[in-house]
């Protein structure tokens, strides 16, 4: 699972000389919490909704409205942005990206390639990716291996499965017009390949191909 497959491409950005008021309007309009700051095509900082709230004048200010508007227009993003930005590359794994978010207590990671901003990934994007993955795994059919139930087969199957998450049930199949007893092993996809190898080594190869 790579960042490039889950990041938001062409993220909303601001320039370092944009005003506080402009950034605040942009965040509210787009419903986002993070704005990468660019100087040309180069990422030079990031500003969050929290940064903007902290930079906003106190409600108790005695400034007149026109004075307040004047000051907010003059307040530039460069003055309130975080300059030391933690970034990732498109080929970074989601796991490593999540570790960075946790370690630095941040909510997003700009995605940079060849020194240019190509996307942004947030903690919400990563959580959503893992939830979708879990849902797809739960919806997927459980893989099965089928072994002919002949002498020694059950012992070989239980030995191969060990204490792993496998279920063994008995059944029958018809081959060449003849009904034969079989053992069906149901196991997670991650362990099926190893089970197959163990059964072949034990002399009871699966008959499902």
PDB file of C-alpha atoms in Angstrom:
ATOM      1  CA  UNK A   1       0.000   0.000   0.000  1.00  0.00           C
ATOM      2  CA  UNK A   2       1.745   3.102  -1.289  1.00  0.00           C
ATOM      3  CA  UNK A   3       1.127   6.794  -0.695  1.00  0.00           C
ATOM      4  CA  UNK A   4       0.760   7.464  -4.428  1.00  0.00           C
ATOM      5  CA  UNK A   5      -2.401   5.332  -4.574  1.00  0.00           C
ATOM      6  CA  UNK A   6      -4.200   7.155  -1.751  1.00  0.00           C
ATOM      7  CA  UNK A   7      -2.926  10.748  -1.789  1.00  0.00           C
ATOM      8  CA  UNK A   8      -4.946  13.701  -3.027  1.00  0.00           C
ATOM      9  CA  UNK A   9      -3.413  14.938  -6.259  1.00  0.00           C
ATOM     10  CA  UNK A  10      -3.253  18.626  -7.194  1.00  0.00           C
ATOM     11  CA  UNK A  11      -3.903  19.816  -3.631  1.00  0.00           C
ATOM     12  CA  UNK A  12      -5.158  23.303  -2.877  1.00  0.00           C
ATOM     13  CA  UNK A  13      -2.154  25.524  -2.132  1.00  0.00           C
ATOM     14  CA  UNK A  14      -1.233  29.094  -1.266  1.00  0.00           C
ATOM     15  CA  UNK A  15       1.784  31.256  -2.033  1.00  0.00           C
ATOM     16  CA  UNK A  16       4.014  32.506   0.747  1.00  0.00           C
ATOM     17  CA  UNK A  17       3.034  36.122   0.024  1.00  0.00           C
ATOM     18  CA  UNK A  18      -0.727  35.419   0.098  1.00  0.00           C
ATOM     19  CA  UNK A  19      -2.620  37.097   2.918  1.00  0.00           C
ATOM     20  CA  UNK A  20      -4.032  35.610   6.098  1.00  0.00           C
ATOM     21  CA  UNK A  21      -7.537  36.564   4.972  1.00  0.00           C
ATOM     22  CA  UNK A  22      -7.125  34.785   1.634  1.00  0.00           C
ATOM     23  CA  UNK A  23      -5.898  31.567   3.286  1.00  0.00           C
ATOM     24  CA  UNK A  24      -8.732  31.636   5.809  1.00  0.00           C
ATOM     25  CA  UNK A  25     -11.337  32.031   3.064  1.00  0.00           C
ATOM     26  CA  UNK A  26      -9.731  29.199   1.089  1.00  0.00           C
ATOM     27  CA  UNK A  27      -9.763  26.762   3.996  1.00  0.00           C
ATOM     28  CA  UNK A  28     -13.407  27.523   4.743  1.00  0.00           C
ATOM     29  CA  UNK A  29     -14.447  27.333   1.097  1.00  0.00           C
ATOM     30  CA  UNK A  30     -12.667  24.038   0.365  1.00  0.00           C
ATOM     31  CA  UNK A  31     -13.451  22.414   3.723  1.00  0.00           C
ATOM     32  CA  UNK A  32      -9.810  21.488   4.337  1.00  0.00           C
ATOM     33  CA  UNK A  33      -7.415  21.817   7.262  1.00  0.00           C
ATOM     34  CA  UNK A  34      -4.006  22.047   5.605  1.00  0.00           C
ATOM     35  CA  UNK A  35      -2.554  24.343   2.944  1.00  0.00           C
ATOM     36  CA  UNK A  36       0.875  23.626   1.460  1.00  0.00           C
ATOM     37  CA  UNK A  37       2.754  26.880   0.831  1.00  0.00           C
ATOM     38  CA  UNK A  38       4.627  27.283  -2.451  1.00  0.00           C
ATOM     39  CA  UNK A  39       7.297  29.598  -3.758  1.00  0.00           C
ATOM     40  CA  UNK A  40       6.939  28.987  -7.470  1.00  0.00           C
ATOM     41  CA  UNK A  41       6.731  25.178  -7.644  1.00  0.00           C
ATOM     42  CA  UNK A  42       8.831  24.602  -4.538  1.00  0.00           C
ATOM     43  CA  UNK A  43       7.256  23.642  -1.218  1.00  0.00           C
ATOM     44  CA  UNK A  44       8.455  26.132   1.401  1.00  0.00           C
ATOM     45  CA  UNK A  45       5.989  25.595   4.240  1.00  0.00           C
ATOM     46  CA  UNK A  46       2.574  24.525   5.397  1.00  0.00           C
ATOM     47  CA  UNK A  47      -0.210  26.370   7.179  1.00  0.00           C
ATOM     48  CA  UNK A  48      -3.086  24.740   9.051  1.00  0.00           C
ATOM     49  CA  UNK A  49      -6.469  25.868  10.259  1.00  0.00           C
ATOM     50  CA  UNK A  50      -4.979  25.877  13.752  1.00  0.00           C
ATOM     51  CA  UNK A  51      -2.201  28.245  12.654  1.00  0.00           C
ATOM     52  CA  UNK A  52      -4.805  30.608  11.245  1.00  0.00           C
ATOM     53  CA  UNK A  53      -6.910  30.493  14.406  1.00  0.00           C
ATOM     54  CA  UNK A  54      -3.896  31.256  16.559  1.00  0.00           C
ATOM     55  CA  UNK A  55      -2.867  34.154  14.313  1.00  0.00           C
ATOM     56  CA  UNK A  56      -6.343  35.678  14.324  1.00  0.00           C
ATOM     57  CA  UNK A  57      -6.876  38.733  16.541  1.00  0.00           C
ATOM     58  CA  UNK A  58      -8.547  38.192  19.897  1.00  0.00           C
ATOM     59  CA  UNK A  59     -12.298  38.884  20.000  1.00  0.00           C
ATOM     60  CA  UNK A  60     -11.449  41.347  22.778  1.00  0.00           C
ATOM     61  CA  UNK A  61      -9.377  43.545  20.469  1.00  0.00           C
ATOM     62  CA  UNK A  62     -10.129  47.273  20.579  1.00  0.00           C
ATOM     63  CA  UNK A  63      -9.216  47.806  16.923  1.00  0.00           C
ATOM     64  CA  UNK A  64     -11.779  49.296  14.604  1.00  0.00           C
ATOM     65  CA  UNK A  65     -13.076  47.050  11.787  1.00  0.00           C
ATOM     66  CA  UNK A  66     -11.187  48.937   9.084  1.00  0.00           C
ATOM     67  CA  UNK A  67      -7.974  48.740  11.132  1.00  0.00           C
ATOM     68  CA  UNK A  68      -8.462  45.024  11.671  1.00  0.00           C
ATOM     69  CA  UNK A  69      -9.078  44.377   7.970  1.00  0.00           C
ATOM     70  CA  UNK A  70      -5.986  46.383   7.092  1.00  0.00           C
ATOM     71  CA  UNK A  71      -3.806  44.361   9.454  1.00  0.00           C
ATOM     72  CA  UNK A  72      -5.196  41.027   8.252  1.00  0.00           C
ATOM     73  CA  UNK A  73      -4.526  41.961   4.632  1.00  0.00           C
ATOM     74  CA  UNK A  74      -0.940  42.819   5.520  1.00  0.00           C
ATOM     75  CA  UNK A  75      -0.380  39.626   7.499  1.00  0.00           C
ATOM     76  CA  UNK A  76       1.283  37.224   5.063  1.00  0.00           C
ATOM     77  CA  UNK A  77       1.305  33.443   5.127  1.00  0.00           C
ATOM     78  CA  UNK A  78       5.093  33.425   5.295  1.00  0.00           C
ATOM     79  CA  UNK A  79       4.864  34.932   8.787  1.00  0.00           C
ATOM     80  CA  UNK A  80       2.647  32.199  10.249  1.00  0.00           C
ATOM     81  CA  UNK A  81       3.471  29.060   8.251  1.00  0.00           C
ATOM     82  CA  UNK A  82       5.539  26.143   9.524  1.00  0.00           C
ATOM     83  CA  UNK A  83       8.768  26.241   7.542  1.00  0.00           C
ATOM     84  CA  UNK A  84      10.201  22.850   8.517  1.00  0.00           C
ATOM     85  CA  UNK A  85       7.844  20.530   6.650  1.00  0.00           C
ATOM     86  CA  UNK A  86       7.851  16.739   7.021  1.00  0.00           C
ATOM     87  CA  UNK A  87       7.236  15.229   3.567  1.00  0.00           C
ATOM     88  CA  UNK A  88       7.019  11.830   1.897  1.00  0.00           C
ATOM     89  CA  UNK A  89       7.595  10.494  -1.612  1.00  0.00           C
ATOM     90  CA  UNK A  90       4.859   8.861  -3.720  1.00  0.00           C
ATOM     91  CA  UNK A  91       6.485   5.437  -3.253  1.00  0.00           C
ATOM     92  CA  UNK A  92       6.491   5.677   0.551  1.00  0.00           C
ATOM     93  CA  UNK A  93       4.427   2.935   2.191  1.00  0.00           C
ATOM     94  CA  UNK A  94       1.275   3.928   4.054  1.00  0.00           C
ATOM     95  CA  UNK A  95       2.722   2.280   7.134  1.00  0.00           C
ATOM     96  CA  UNK A  96       5.808   4.503   7.080  1.00  0.00           C
ATOM     97  CA  UNK A  97       3.652   7.563   6.400  1.00  0.00           C
ATOM     98  CA  UNK A  98       1.461   6.710   9.394  1.00  0.00           C
ATOM     99  CA  UNK A  99       4.563   6.361  11.580  1.00  0.00           C
ATOM    100  CA  UNK A 100       5.698   9.851  10.562  1.00  0.00           C
ATOM    101  CA  UNK A 101       2.303  11.347  11.393  1.00  0.00           C
ATOM    102  CA  UNK A 102       2.350   9.673  14.798  1.00  0.00           C
ATOM    103  CA  UNK A 103       5.985  10.511  15.584  1.00  0.00           C
ATOM    104  CA  UNK A 104       5.665  14.191  14.704  1.00  0.00           C
ATOM    105  CA  UNK A 105       2.063  14.628  15.939  1.00  0.00           C
ATOM    106  CA  UNK A 106       0.921  16.113  12.632  1.00  0.00           C
ATOM    107  CA  UNK A 107      -2.218  15.649  10.546  1.00  0.00           C
ATOM    108  CA  UNK A 108      -0.884  15.550   6.995  1.00  0.00           C
ATOM    109  CA  UNK A 109       2.157  14.940   4.821  1.00  0.00           C
ATOM    110  CA  UNK A 110       2.831  16.825   1.586  1.00  0.00           C
ATOM    111  CA  UNK A 111       3.976  14.419  -1.137  1.00  0.00           C
ATOM    112  CA  UNK A 112       7.067  15.608  -2.993  1.00  0.00           C
ATOM    113  CA  UNK A 113       8.761  14.189  -6.081  1.00  0.00           C
ATOM    114  CA  UNK A 114      11.772  15.762  -7.810  1.00  0.00           C
ATOM    115  CA  UNK A 115      11.440  18.728  -5.419  1.00  0.00           C
ATOM    116  CA  UNK A 116       7.903  19.469  -6.625  1.00  0.00           C
ATOM    117  CA  UNK A 117       4.633  19.052  -4.723  1.00  0.00           C
ATOM    118  CA  UNK A 118       2.570  16.288  -6.339  1.00  0.00           C
ATOM    119  CA  UNK A 119      -0.016  15.593  -3.661  1.00  0.00           C
ATOM    120  CA  UNK A 120      -0.960  15.520   0.002  1.00  0.00           C
ATOM    121  CA  UNK A 121      -2.000  12.671   2.284  1.00  0.00           C
ATOM    122  CA  UNK A 122      -3.803  13.137   5.594  1.00  0.00           C
ATOM    123  CA  UNK A 123      -4.383  10.943   8.610  1.00  0.00           C
ATOM    124  CA  UNK A 124      -7.963  10.557   7.383  1.00  0.00           C
ATOM    125  CA  UNK A 125      -6.776   9.288   3.985  1.00  0.00           C
ATOM    126  CA  UNK A 126      -4.574   6.663   5.637  1.00  0.00           C
ATOM    127  CA  UNK A 127      -7.282   5.512   8.044  1.00  0.00           C
ATOM    128  CA  UNK A 128      -9.761   5.274   5.167  1.00  0.00           C
ATOM    129  CA  UNK A 129      -7.294   3.176   3.140  1.00  0.00           C
ATOM    130  CA  UNK A 130      -6.836   0.659   5.958  1.00  0.00           C
ATOM    131  CA  UNK A 131     -10.582   0.423   6.627  1.00  0.00           C
ATOM    132  CA  UNK A 132     -11.239  -0.234   2.923  1.00  0.00           C
ATOM    133  CA  UNK A 133      -8.512  -2.887   2.894  1.00  0.00           C
ATOM    134  CA  UNK A 134      -9.989  -4.662   5.911  1.00  0.00           C
ATOM    135  CA  UNK A 135     -13.462  -4.570   4.373  1.00  0.00           C
ATOM    136  CA  UNK A 136     -12.190  -6.042   1.098  1.00  0.00           C
ATOM    137  CA  UNK A 137     -10.368  -8.830   2.946  1.00  0.00           C
ATOM    138  CA  UNK A 138     -13.478  -9.660   4.953  1.00  0.00           C
ATOM    139  CA  UNK A 139     -15.578  -9.756   1.787  1.00  0.00           C
ATOM    140  CA  UNK A 140     -13.131 -11.990  -0.082  1.00  0.00           C
ATOM    141  CA  UNK A 141     -13.872 -15.735  -0.145  1.00  0.00           C
ATOM    142  CA  UNK A 142     -11.682 -17.857   2.125  1.00  0.00           C
ATOM    143  CA  UNK A 143      -9.150 -19.824   0.029  1.00  0.00           C
ATOM    144  CA  UNK A 144      -9.402 -23.612   0.128  1.00  0.00           C
ATOM    145  CA  UNK A 145      -7.009 -26.500  -0.401  1.00  0.00           C
ATOM    146  CA  UNK A 146      -8.401 -29.965  -1.117  1.00  0.00           C
ATOM    147  CA  UNK A 147      -6.520 -33.138  -0.185  1.00  0.00           C
ATOM    148  CA  UNK A 148      -7.564 -36.715  -0.914  1.00  0.00           C
ATOM    149  CA  UNK A 149      -8.584 -38.345   2.384  1.00  0.00           C
ATOM    150  CA  UNK A 150      -6.362 -41.401   2.315  1.00  0.00           C
ATOM    151  CA  UNK A 151      -4.378 -42.996   5.153  1.00  0.00           C
ATOM    152  CA  UNK A 152      -2.175 -40.436   6.904  1.00  0.00           C
ATOM    153  CA  UNK A 153      -3.860 -37.477   5.222  1.00  0.00           C
ATOM    154  CA  UNK A 154      -5.581 -36.060   8.292  1.00  0.00           C
ATOM    155  CA  UNK A 155      -2.387 -36.237  10.343  1.00  0.00           C
ATOM    156  CA  UNK A 156      -0.440 -34.572   7.521  1.00  0.00           C
ATOM    157  CA  UNK A 157      -3.020 -31.793   7.217  1.00  0.00           C
ATOM    158  CA  UNK A 158      -3.170 -31.050  10.948  1.00  0.00           C
ATOM    159  CA  UNK A 159       0.626 -31.111  11.187  1.00  0.00           C
ATOM    160  CA  UNK A 160       0.953 -28.743   8.224  1.00  0.00           C
ATOM    161  CA  UNK A 161      -1.639 -26.383   9.650  1.00  0.00           C
ATOM    162  CA  UNK A 162      -0.045 -26.461  13.102  1.00  0.00           C
ATOM    163  CA  UNK A 163      -1.684 -23.958  15.425  1.00  0.00           C
ATOM    164  CA  UNK A 164      -2.360 -21.515  12.597  1.00  0.00           C
ATOM    165  CA  UNK A 165      -5.749 -20.075  11.627  1.00  0.00           C
ATOM    166  CA  UNK A 166      -6.893 -23.009   9.470  1.00  0.00           C
ATOM    167  CA  UNK A 167     -10.107 -25.044   9.481  1.00  0.00           C
ATOM    168  CA  UNK A 168     -10.302 -28.657   8.272  1.00  0.00           C
ATOM    169  CA  UNK A 169     -13.575 -30.282   7.234  1.00  0.00           C
ATOM    170  CA  UNK A 170     -14.424 -33.599   5.592  1.00  0.00           C
ATOM    171  CA  UNK A 171     -16.227 -33.904   2.294  1.00  0.00           C
ATOM    172  CA  UNK A 172     -16.531 -35.932  -0.880  1.00  0.00           C
ATOM    173  CA  UNK A 173     -15.797 -35.328  -4.526  1.00  0.00           C
ATOM    174  CA  UNK A 174     -16.476 -37.219  -7.733  1.00  0.00           C
ATOM    175  CA  UNK A 175     -13.485 -38.008  -9.929  1.00  0.00           C
ATOM    176  CA  UNK A 176     -13.662 -40.241 -12.987  1.00  0.00           C
ATOM    177  CA  UNK A 177     -17.206 -41.177 -12.002  1.00  0.00           C
ATOM    178  CA  UNK A 178     -16.074 -42.335  -8.580  1.00  0.00           C
ATOM    179  CA  UNK A 179     -16.995 -40.676  -5.272  1.00  0.00           C
ATOM    180  CA  UNK A 180     -13.933 -40.128  -3.106  1.00  0.00           C
ATOM    181  CA  UNK A 181     -13.475 -38.762   0.422  1.00  0.00           C
ATOM    182  CA  UNK A 182     -11.534 -35.524   0.718  1.00  0.00           C
ATOM    183  CA  UNK A 183     -10.301 -33.093   3.341  1.00  0.00           C
ATOM    184  CA  UNK A 184     -10.957 -29.390   2.760  1.00  0.00           C
ATOM    185  CA  UNK A 185      -8.582 -26.908   4.385  1.00  0.00           C
ATOM    186  CA  UNK A 186      -9.796 -23.323   4.670  1.00  0.00           C
ATOM    187  CA  UNK A 187      -7.146 -20.776   5.601  1.00  0.00           C
ATOM    188  CA  UNK A 188      -6.290 -17.086   5.111  1.00  0.00           C
ATOM    189  CA  UNK A 189      -4.727 -16.261   1.759  1.00  0.00           C
ATOM    190  CA  UNK A 190      -1.466 -15.273   3.460  1.00  0.00           C
ATOM    191  CA  UNK A 191      -0.801 -18.836   4.704  1.00  0.00           C
ATOM    192  CA  UNK A 192      -2.239 -20.934   1.866  1.00  0.00           C
ATOM    193  CA  UNK A 193       0.987 -21.003  -0.161  1.00  0.00           C
ATOM    194  CA  UNK A 194       2.999 -22.236   2.821  1.00  0.00           C
ATOM    195  CA  UNK A 195       0.376 -24.885   3.625  1.00  0.00           C
ATOM    196  CA  UNK A 196       0.522 -26.127   0.045  1.00  0.00           C
ATOM    197  CA  UNK A 197       4.320 -26.545   0.270  1.00  0.00           C
ATOM    198  CA  UNK A 198       4.071 -28.450   3.548  1.00  0.00           C
ATOM    199  CA  UNK A 199       1.429 -30.823   2.196  1.00  0.00           C
ATOM    200  CA  UNK A 200       3.467 -31.558  -0.925  1.00  0.00           C
ATOM    201  CA  UNK A 201       6.521 -32.266   1.239  1.00  0.00           C
ATOM    202  CA  UNK A 202       4.414 -34.590   3.415  1.00  0.00           C
ATOM    203  CA  UNK A 203       3.332 -36.569   0.346  1.00  0.00           C
ATOM    204  CA  UNK A 204      -0.266 -35.324   0.316  1.00  0.00           C
ATOM    205  CA  UNK A 205      -0.353 -32.719  -2.459  1.00  0.00           C
ATOM    206  CA  UNK A 206      -3.571 -30.731  -2.898  1.00  0.00           C
ATOM    207  CA  UNK A 207      -5.733 -31.989  -5.757  1.00  0.00           C
ATOM    208  CA  UNK A 208      -7.116 -28.542  -6.572  1.00  0.00           C
ATOM    209  CA  UNK A 209      -4.340 -27.745  -8.991  1.00  0.00           C
TER     210      UNK A 209
END
